[in-house]
Amino acid sequence: MRPPVSVPTLSRRAKLVIGAIAVLLVLFTAIGTLTNIYVDYLWFDETHYTEVFWTELQTRALLFAVAGVATGGLVALSIYLAYRFRPTFRPMSLEQQNLERYRQSLEPRRTLVLSIVGIILGLFAGFTAQGSWDTWLTFKNSTDFGKKDAQFGLDVSFFVFDYPFWRLVLGFAFAIVLLALIGSLLTHYIFGGLRLQTPGQKLTGAARVQISVLLGLFVALKAVAYWLDRYGLVYSDRGDVFTGASYTDVNALLVPKGILTAVAIVCAIAFFANIFFRNFLLPAAALVLLLISSLVIGVAYPAIVQQFVVKPSANQKEAPYIERAIAATREAYGLSNIDYVKYAQDANGDTVDPNAALQDLRSDTNTIPNARLLDPNVLSDTFTARQQIRNIYGFPQKLDIDRYTINGVTRDYVVAVRELDSNNLSENQDNWINRHTVYTHGNGFVAAPANQVVAAQEGGEPNFTTGDLPTTGNIDVSENGARIYYGELMGDNYSVVGAPKNAAPREFDRPESGSDSGGQVNNTYDGKGGVAIGSFFRRLTFAIYYRERNFLLSSAVNDDSKVLYVRDPRERVEKAAPFLKVDGDPYPAVIDGRVTWILDGYTTSDSYPYAERMQLGQAAQDSLTGTGTSALPDEQFNYVRNSVKATVDAYDGTVTLYAWDEKDPVLKTYEKAFPGIVKPKKDMSDELVSHVRYPEDLFKLQRDILTRYHVSDPGDFYSQNDRWQVPDDPTQEPTQDPQPPYYILAQRPGDETASFQLTSALNAFRRSNLSAFISASSDPHNYGQIEVLTLPGNTPFRGPQQVQNSFRTDPRVSADLNLFDGAGSKPVFGNLLTLPIGNNGLLYVEPLYIRGTSTSSFPLLQRVLVNYGGQVGYASTLAEALDQVFGAGAGQSASDSGSSGSDGGSTPSPETTSPSPTTSPPSDSGGSNPALDKAVSDLNAALDALAAAQRSGDFAAQGQALSDLQKAVAEYQAAKSAAASSSPAGAAPTSASPTG
């Protein structure tokens, strides 16, 4: 017999050192964890969402404890029982002699080893289980859908809420039994209860009983799994083109799953019977029967049916199941009530005469006048150059589109807020005091009508009708309401605000009005946002949390100080409502004089029966994702609702959740779990409702589904011969990402007025021609109404890529592109908008910007491109481009649209507020006027100089010509006004006509 193995021992000093290190590690870990939890709690307490904090924390703790104790405890119990009933005497053999040294090593430490095993397994199980806290909450608070599935007649809530929970429980049960079985086998083997190489009996009675019970439990759980598998067929992907139970699943697998359940129960009984019969032949025979049955009736038979019965006539066999999938998928994605409109075709489906659109175009007063020329995805640098004011401010990479009604006229605007951007701090500004206590907030709301640019002599800039500091313009913003303490550019940056009443303000607020000497106005935050840190304990907490000693040492931190953190609106909503997926594009709106962030929250599920599953992040991706917008998590889902509209006050950070889809069963379930955190829809003010938009990410998910599920006939769906496709973004090269949807203010076919809507063109599958145009209304009276204009199968309408190609290859455009794409500048294509005109045609409109290559340059609108029926218009204004395509006068609605309303005293045209470089000023009839004659002469000279400079690519000369043109226009207008005031009443002013 071999001598026992000697176990090395540690000196007392080494044990003390190791113990001290272990204690310190545990202490630091505990302090860090508790600090994080406490700081989280303070945030929830500040925002009044402690119900969320405690409910989630308690649920996680409950699941952690139950799963940890069940797994660690039961596995440890099984190992203990195996040890407890070990044989007293073991036959001497080489195998047992080899195991003896392990027994001697484990015996003195068996309690410690058993405890460590139980604790480690319990911790792993607990950490795994607590991550499924929402599965338990939705099961506990389940709400009926009021709809039954087509196969089992069960309410959909069983599949969405109950089925995932029972699967979770079953998975943990399998893991516990399997771990207990492994632990028992190892223990029995080490301590002689299981003897693999020793002659004679291989198992002791106690080992046989324990192993039989554990195997019986495992097989019994398999019986439960087979039974649940029956309901899992509603998620089958056996069908080639659809999701859900197929012909084979229903006719060749549903009944066999029941048979396998019965066989598994018999097998489990056989293992339990082995406790008494002491013979493994019966359970072994039952196990073989189960294996053979699962292979024959669970695998082979369904495969044979699929191959020889279904595939030869799949379009017919699968028809009723495809109908289920179509209906369920449409319902799951909110697409059950779509308005399909046959567009640009007669009753026979034949294409109407494209020239019929000319009359629609001439009579249009809603779509063309509102054609958007400012691309919010391009103009961030332009806003920065003209409205940044100070280097500490910044604008998001992607601006936003919203609509405002000014003087009774509704227009869409490119909007943004002037946020604090700490990344812009210069080196001498970037210290802890400045970063966190002086430069604490942004200031101001900026808006420009989306269909205008300012006078062309200034280069095609946005017409900022609201902007500057302090904020002025036609959109009223209060002083506090314009201060931006919470925004998209804040990131992880925190601010320490607040001061005693008599202390001098230290927060930079804005430059001093009318000061050219760099004067500034300071401010002290007095909002209700932020966590108070007046006590030493709070300061110590945040010093540990941020690893920043200045919380304890700096005089800027005082008894009245607050810390503002979690300042990104999207992060605030996600934290306040962890059950929501939040749209990646929050947008600012002025509500009751305050800048308010508006966000869309989605409830999702991956368990809606028969509905097609997709990856959330992948389905919502387009060419702009990650460029000023956040990507949704890449999780599997097959149900989505825009159930919540959320707001975040830009000044005090108040998060408010409103139930937008009050019928959503998933939202109702979470409202039971978190009572009181979601306000009813009726609490939304009319002004807030007027600014809600149909959310982009939801629209992208729905349009992706519609490319396949617009087809109702099962045969056509199976053949996929009428499939659509989201086109690639033609303005981005060489990206292959989908074209983003665009907000437009336009008139739908059949409507009397324009409406604010989110739109997208859809191509034929793997073809470039247009097949459909989809729009979702954002107007309160018909919010969410989705309309699909379907084009005839032999459509002559070009898709976005074809239109973009026609633009680039047009001789006029290509010549200018070569000119613009020089050493000092580059062309930038804006969004390619698709606009339905009347009932007969689709007009494409695309702005073309020019930007310099220097670091301080920014895009300026220089040209407008239009395409209708393959005819390309290319000019400095939309009106001129329309005239080129449709003939003189066609663009009159574009050039005259400014007379329909005012943005604060002026009536600008949709492109410019004064003549463009290629358009002459209007002439006046009457006699000669020397002042006007001179002004006209100067105008003509400046126009000629500008045209020559553009042809030669001399940007310095262009700048000088634009300056001369601006001066000449001012002189012309002054001379014209003087002539009008001096002429007799009723007589027309006189002027000469410039030749331009």
mmCIF file of C-alpha atoms in Angstrom, residues 391-645:
data_model
loop_
_atom_site.group_PDB
_atom_site.id
_atom_site.type_symbol
_atom_site.label_atom_id
_atom_site.label_comp_id
_atom_site.label_asym_id
_atom_site.label_seq_id
_atom_site.Cartn_x
_atom_site.Cartn_y
_atom_site.Cartn_z
ATOM 1 C CA ASN A 391 -16.371 76.408 -28.192
ATOM 2 C CA ILE A 392 -17.887 74.632 -25.168
ATOM 3 C CA TYR A 393 -21.136 74.114 -27.057
ATOM 4 C CA GLY A 394 -21.930 71.572 -29.715
ATOM 5 C CA PHE A 395 -24.701 69.965 -31.751
ATOM 6 C CA PRO A 396 -25.383 66.253 -32.252
ATOM 7 C CA GLN A 397 -23.999 64.596 -35.350
ATOM 8 C CA LYS A 398 -27.562 64.066 -36.565
ATOM 9 C CA LEU A 399 -30.104 66.852 -36.180
ATOM 10 C CA ASP A 400 -33.858 66.300 -35.931
ATOM 11 C CA ILE A 401 -37.045 67.074 -37.823
ATOM 12 C CA ASP A 402 -40.160 68.359 -36.080
ATOM 13 C CA ARG A 403 -43.081 70.577 -37.020
ATOM 14 C CA TYR A 404 -44.361 73.823 -35.553
ATOM 15 C CA THR A 405 -47.430 75.902 -36.320
ATOM 16 C CA ILE A 406 -46.502 79.595 -36.532
ATOM 17 C CA ASN A 407 -49.188 82.166 -37.307
ATOM 18 C CA GLY A 408 -51.520 79.394 -38.357
ATOM 19 C CA VAL A 409 -49.057 77.822 -40.816
ATOM 20 C CA THR A 410 -47.566 74.391 -40.063
ATOM 21 C CA ARG A 411 -44.050 73.736 -41.309
ATOM 22 C CA ASP A 412 -41.408 71.161 -40.622
ATOM 23 C CA TYR A 413 -38.217 72.456 -39.079
ATOM 24 C CA VAL A 414 -34.695 71.181 -38.632
ATOM 25 C CA VAL A 415 -34.232 71.514 -34.879
ATOM 26 C CA ALA A 416 -31.423 71.078 -32.383
ATOM 27 C CA VAL A 417 -30.357 72.246 -28.954
ATOM 28 C CA ARG A 418 -27.070 73.915 -28.202
ATOM 29 C CA GLU A 419 -25.643 71.331 -25.809
ATOM 30 C CA LEU A 420 -22.621 71.315 -23.568
ATOM 31 C CA ASP A 421 -19.877 69.307 -25.244
ATOM 32 C CA SER A 422 -16.989 68.826 -22.812
ATOM 33 C CA ASN A 423 -14.880 67.332 -25.587
ATOM 34 C CA ASN A 424 -14.618 70.834 -27.050
ATOM 35 C CA LEU A 425 -12.913 72.307 -23.993
ATOM 36 C CA SER A 426 -9.519 73.785 -24.792
ATOM 37 C CA GLU A 427 -6.450 72.662 -22.868
ATOM 38 C CA ASN A 428 -6.497 75.609 -20.467
ATOM 39 C CA GLN A 429 -10.218 75.064 -19.844
ATOM 40 C CA ASP A 430 -9.988 71.341 -19.201
ATOM 41 C CA ASN A 431 -9.563 70.861 -15.487
ATOM 42 C CA TRP A 432 -11.860 69.354 -12.867
ATOM 43 C CA ILE A 433 -13.252 72.710 -11.716
ATOM 44 C CA ASN A 434 -14.136 73.860 -15.232
ATOM 45 C CA ARG A 435 -15.298 70.522 -16.561
ATOM 46 C CA HIS A 436 -17.578 69.693 -13.639
ATOM 47 C CA THR A 437 -18.528 72.935 -11.870
ATOM 48 C CA VAL A 438 -18.222 75.830 -14.355
ATOM 49 C CA TYR A 439 -19.175 74.413 -17.740
ATOM 50 C CA THR A 440 -22.231 72.531 -16.586
ATOM 51 C CA HIS A 441 -24.871 73.015 -19.268
ATOM 52 C CA GLY A 442 -25.762 74.045 -22.774
ATOM 53 C CA ASN A 443 -28.101 76.857 -23.693
ATOM 54 C CA GLY A 444 -30.537 77.507 -26.475
ATOM 55 C CA PHE A 445 -32.891 76.006 -29.011
ATOM 56 C CA VAL A 446 -32.155 76.367 -32.722
ATOM 57 C CA ALA A 447 -34.661 75.877 -35.526
ATOM 58 C CA ALA A 448 -34.654 76.483 -39.274
ATOM 59 C CA PRO A 449 -37.555 75.863 -41.692
ATOM 60 C CA ALA A 450 -36.723 72.685 -43.563
ATOM 61 C CA ASN A 451 -37.758 74.097 -46.935
ATOM 62 C CA GLN A 452 -35.723 77.317 -46.837
ATOM 63 C CA VAL A 453 -32.243 78.682 -47.047
ATOM 64 C CA VAL A 454 -31.250 82.290 -46.487
ATOM 65 C CA ALA A 455 -30.254 84.696 -49.230
ATOM 66 C CA ALA A 456 -28.179 82.898 -51.802
ATOM 67 C CA GLN A 457 -25.465 85.513 -51.619
ATOM 68 C CA GLU A 458 -24.714 84.082 -48.173
ATOM 69 C CA GLY A 459 -24.126 80.699 -49.696
ATOM 70 C CA GLY A 460 -27.294 78.693 -49.057
ATOM 71 C CA GLU A 461 -27.294 78.577 -45.263
ATOM 72 C CA PRO A 462 -30.295 77.511 -43.138
ATOM 73 C CA ASN A 463 -32.687 80.339 -42.301
ATOM 74 C CA PHE A 464 -32.390 80.278 -38.505
ATOM 75 C CA THR A 465 -35.789 81.611 -37.458
ATOM 76 C CA THR A 466 -35.008 80.627 -33.855
ATOM 77 C CA GLY A 467 -31.508 80.732 -32.428
ATOM 78 C CA ASP A 468 -28.725 82.856 -30.947
ATOM 79 C CA LEU A 469 -28.081 83.540 -27.235
ATOM 80 C CA PRO A 470 -30.256 84.362 -25.469
ATOM 81 C CA THR A 471 -32.658 82.398 -27.666
ATOM 82 C CA THR A 472 -34.848 84.590 -29.859
ATOM 83 C CA GLY A 473 -37.159 83.891 -32.760
ATOM 84 C CA ASN A 474 -40.592 82.664 -33.648
ATOM 85 C CA ILE A 475 -40.550 79.718 -31.206
ATOM 86 C CA ASP A 476 -40.892 80.985 -27.655
ATOM 87 C CA VAL A 477 -38.471 79.455 -25.157
ATOM 88 C CA SER A 478 -38.275 80.626 -21.542
ATOM 89 C CA GLU A 479 -34.921 81.483 -19.965
ATOM 90 C CA ASN A 480 -34.775 78.401 -17.746
ATOM 91 C CA GLY A 481 -36.422 76.290 -20.420
ATOM 92 C CA ALA A 482 -33.554 77.045 -22.779
ATOM 93 C CA ARG A 483 -30.848 75.807 -20.399
ATOM 94 C CA ILE A 484 -29.776 72.307 -21.357
ATOM 95 C CA TYR A 485 -28.553 70.316 -18.363
ATOM 96 C CA TYR A 486 -29.597 66.979 -19.884
ATOM 97 C CA GLY A 487 -28.770 66.068 -23.475
ATOM 98 C CA GLU A 488 -27.331 63.610 -25.951
ATOM 99 C CA LEU A 489 -23.779 64.964 -25.787
ATOM 100 C CA MET A 490 -23.469 64.768 -21.998
ATOM 101 C CA GLY A 491 -22.380 61.122 -22.025
ATOM 102 C CA ASP A 492 -20.869 60.055 -18.701
ATOM 103 C CA ASN A 493 -19.944 63.623 -17.789
ATOM 104 C CA TYR A 494 -21.345 64.694 -14.424
ATOM 105 C CA SER A 495 -21.753 68.233 -13.104
ATOM 106 C CA VAL A 496 -21.652 69.616 -9.567
ATOM 107 C CA VAL A 497 -24.148 72.479 -9.351
ATOM 108 C CA GLY A 498 -25.775 74.624 -6.704
ATOM 109 C CA ALA A 499 -24.446 77.252 -4.274
ATOM 110 C CA PRO A 500 -25.555 79.145 -1.165
ATOM 111 C CA LYS A 501 -28.122 81.886 -1.804
ATOM 112 C CA ASN A 502 -25.704 84.797 -1.354
ATOM 113 C CA ALA A 503 -22.798 83.213 -3.222
ATOM 114 C CA ALA A 504 -21.752 84.578 -6.593
ATOM 115 C CA PRO A 505 -22.876 82.336 -9.499
ATOM 116 C CA ARG A 506 -20.024 80.271 -10.930
ATOM 117 C CA GLU A 507 -21.693 78.304 -13.746
ATOM 118 C CA PHE A 508 -21.061 79.751 -17.204
ATOM 119 C CA ASP A 509 -24.486 80.427 -18.698
ATOM 120 C CA ARG A 510 -23.973 82.420 -21.889
ATOM 121 C CA PRO A 511 -21.908 85.246 -23.375
ATOM 122 C CA GLU A 512 -22.933 88.704 -22.272
ATOM 123 C CA SER A 513 -25.349 90.274 -24.751
ATOM 124 C CA GLY A 514 -23.773 92.962 -26.896
ATOM 125 C CA SER A 515 -20.315 92.332 -25.472
ATOM 126 C CA ASP A 516 -17.350 92.050 -27.801
ATOM 127 C CA SER A 517 -14.878 91.676 -24.961
ATOM 128 C CA GLY A 518 -15.662 88.113 -24.010
ATOM 129 C CA GLY A 519 -17.962 89.021 -21.116
ATOM 130 C CA GLN A 520 -20.186 86.314 -19.740
ATOM 131 C CA VAL A 521 -23.320 85.782 -17.693
ATOM 132 C CA ASN A 522 -23.094 83.192 -14.913
ATOM 133 C CA ASN A 523 -25.888 81.266 -13.314
ATOM 134 C CA THR A 524 -26.629 78.993 -10.356
ATOM 135 C CA TYR A 525 -28.760 75.934 -11.022
ATOM 136 C CA ASP A 526 -32.070 76.086 -9.148
ATOM 137 C CA GLY A 527 -33.868 73.129 -10.733
ATOM 138 C CA LYS A 528 -35.158 70.085 -8.904
ATOM 139 C CA GLY A 529 -32.823 67.716 -10.717
ATOM 140 C CA GLY A 530 -29.695 66.213 -9.221
ATOM 141 C CA VAL A 531 -28.711 64.416 -6.015
ATOM 142 C CA ALA A 532 -27.858 66.568 -2.997
ATOM 143 C CA ILE A 533 -24.349 66.010 -1.593
ATOM 144 C CA GLY A 534 -24.351 68.416 1.322
ATOM 145 C CA SER A 535 -23.416 65.741 3.867
ATOM 146 C CA PHE A 536 -19.913 64.353 4.270
ATOM 147 C CA PHE A 537 -21.208 60.806 3.755
ATOM 148 C CA ARG A 538 -22.715 61.709 0.365
ATOM 149 C CA ARG A 539 -19.492 63.447 -0.713
ATOM 150 C CA LEU A 540 -17.462 60.426 0.363
ATOM 151 C CA THR A 541 -19.860 58.169 -1.565
ATOM 152 C CA PHE A 542 -19.392 60.098 -4.803
ATOM 153 C CA ALA A 543 -15.655 60.441 -4.207
ATOM 154 C CA ILE A 544 -15.478 56.634 -4.115
ATOM 155 C CA TYR A 545 -17.908 56.207 -6.998
ATOM 156 C CA TYR A 546 -16.078 58.589 -9.345
ATOM 157 C CA ARG A 547 -12.663 57.999 -7.765
ATOM 158 C CA GLU A 548 -12.350 61.758 -7.388
ATOM 159 C CA ARG A 549 -10.953 63.365 -4.234
ATOM 160 C CA ASN A 550 -12.201 66.848 -5.189
ATOM 161 C CA PHE A 551 -15.615 65.889 -3.849
ATOM 162 C CA LEU A 552 -13.950 66.085 -0.424
ATOM 163 C CA LEU A 553 -11.362 68.792 -1.021
ATOM 164 C CA SER A 554 -12.754 71.347 -3.482
ATOM 165 C CA SER A 555 -14.439 74.516 -2.206
ATOM 166 C CA ALA A 556 -16.760 74.295 -5.230
ATOM 167 C CA VAL A 557 -18.546 71.471 -3.412
ATOM 168 C CA ASN A 558 -20.661 72.967 -0.652
ATOM 169 C CA ASP A 559 -23.663 72.222 1.538
ATOM 170 C CA ASP A 560 -26.055 73.230 -1.258
ATOM 171 C CA SER A 561 -24.339 71.240 -4.007
ATOM 172 C CA LYS A 562 -26.010 68.639 -6.198
ATOM 173 C CA VAL A 563 -24.578 66.112 -8.612
ATOM 174 C CA LEU A 564 -26.237 65.711 -12.007
ATOM 175 C CA TYR A 565 -25.492 62.333 -13.585
ATOM 176 C CA VAL A 566 -27.049 59.870 -16.056
ATOM 177 C CA ARG A 567 -27.753 62.887 -18.254
ATOM 178 C CA ASP A 568 -28.369 61.298 -21.643
ATOM 179 C CA PRO A 569 -32.168 61.284 -22.185
ATOM 180 C CA ARG A 570 -32.114 57.794 -23.650
ATOM 181 C CA GLU A 571 -30.154 56.388 -20.711
ATOM 182 C CA ARG A 572 -32.506 58.075 -18.245
ATOM 183 C CA VAL A 573 -35.573 56.480 -19.793
ATOM 184 C CA GLU A 574 -33.909 53.074 -20.054
ATOM 185 C CA LYS A 575 -32.964 53.290 -16.389
ATOM 186 C CA ALA A 576 -36.396 54.470 -15.245
ATOM 187 C CA ALA A 577 -38.158 51.819 -17.342
ATOM 188 C CA PRO A 578 -35.797 48.836 -17.772
ATOM 189 C CA PHE A 579 -38.541 46.840 -19.467
ATOM 190 C CA LEU A 580 -38.506 49.189 -22.473
ATOM 191 C CA LYS A 581 -36.352 49.263 -25.576
ATOM 192 C CA VAL A 582 -35.849 52.949 -26.361
ATOM 193 C CA ASP A 583 -35.733 54.322 -29.900
ATOM 194 C CA GLY A 584 -32.269 55.375 -30.973
ATOM 195 C CA ASP A 585 -33.207 58.937 -31.945
ATOM 196 C CA PRO A 586 -34.514 61.185 -29.143
ATOM 197 C CA TYR A 587 -35.526 64.629 -30.397
ATOM 198 C CA PRO A 588 -36.022 68.003 -28.690
ATOM 199 C CA ALA A 589 -39.261 69.967 -28.761
ATOM 200 C CA VAL A 590 -40.356 73.181 -27.097
ATOM 201 C CA ILE A 591 -43.328 72.359 -24.853
ATOM 202 C CA ASP A 592 -44.832 75.185 -22.805
ATOM 203 C CA GLY A 593 -41.683 77.229 -23.328
ATOM 204 C CA ARG A 594 -39.319 74.481 -22.119
ATOM 205 C CA VAL A 595 -36.985 72.310 -24.160
ATOM 206 C CA THR A 596 -38.196 68.750 -23.682
ATOM 207 C CA TRP A 597 -36.691 65.577 -25.065
ATOM 208 C CA ILE A 598 -39.279 63.216 -26.561
ATOM 209 C CA LEU A 599 -38.489 59.511 -26.783
ATOM 210 C CA ASP A 600 -40.289 56.391 -27.933
ATOM 211 C CA GLY A 601 -40.323 53.259 -25.799
ATOM 212 C CA TYR A 602 -41.040 49.784 -27.145
ATOM 213 C CA THR A 603 -42.296 46.695 -25.405
ATOM 214 C CA THR A 604 -41.026 43.567 -27.120
ATOM 215 C CA SER A 605 -41.218 39.805 -26.847
ATOM 216 C CA ASP A 606 -39.603 36.900 -28.656
ATOM 217 C CA SER A 607 -42.422 34.476 -27.856
ATOM 218 C CA TYR A 608 -45.413 35.535 -29.949
ATOM 219 C CA PRO A 609 -46.734 32.327 -31.588
ATOM 220 C CA TYR A 610 -46.339 31.895 -35.377
ATOM 221 C CA ALA A 611 -44.726 35.332 -35.839
ATOM 222 C CA GLU A 612 -41.442 35.662 -37.700
ATOM 223 C CA ARG A 613 -38.435 36.277 -35.484
ATOM 224 C CA MET A 614 -35.768 38.839 -36.275
ATOM 225 C CA GLN A 615 -32.736 40.407 -34.633
ATOM 226 C CA LEU A 616 -33.813 43.741 -33.208
ATOM 227 C CA GLY A 617 -30.615 45.706 -33.792
ATOM 228 C CA GLN A 618 -30.033 44.239 -37.239
ATOM 229 C CA ALA A 619 -33.582 44.868 -38.467
ATOM 230 C CA ALA A 620 -33.512 48.498 -37.281
ATOM 231 C CA GLN A 621 -30.136 49.298 -38.824
ATOM 232 C CA ASP A 622 -29.735 51.726 -41.691
ATOM 233 C CA SER A 623 -26.963 53.883 -43.139
ATOM 234 C CA LEU A 624 -27.302 56.390 -40.276
ATOM 235 C CA THR A 625 -27.217 53.951 -37.364
ATOM 236 C CA GLY A 626 -24.361 54.895 -35.075
ATOM 237 C CA THR A 627 -24.027 58.284 -36.773
ATOM 238 C CA GLY A 628 -25.885 60.437 -34.306
ATOM 239 C CA THR A 629 -28.348 57.656 -33.490
ATOM 240 C CA SER A 630 -28.020 54.713 -31.130
ATOM 241 C CA ALA A 631 -28.495 51.121 -32.222
ATOM 242 C CA LEU A 632 -31.131 48.985 -30.562
ATOM 243 C CA PRO A 633 -29.814 45.924 -28.714
ATOM 244 C CA ASP A 634 -29.240 43.000 -31.053
ATOM 245 C CA GLU A 635 -31.765 40.719 -29.376
ATOM 246 C CA GLN A 636 -34.177 38.265 -30.917
ATOM 247 C CA PHE A 637 -37.801 39.402 -30.986
ATOM 248 C CA ASN A 638 -41.068 38.795 -32.822
ATOM 249 C CA TYR A 639 -43.468 41.230 -31.152
ATOM 250 C CA VAL A 640 -43.173 44.993 -30.780
ATOM 251 C CA ARG A 641 -45.381 47.878 -29.762
ATOM 252 C CA ASN A 642 -44.663 51.596 -29.412
ATOM 253 C CA SER A 643 -46.361 51.387 -26.037
ATOM 254 C CA VAL A 644 -44.780 54.386 -24.299
ATOM 255 C CA LYS A 645 -44.035 57.993 -25.131
#
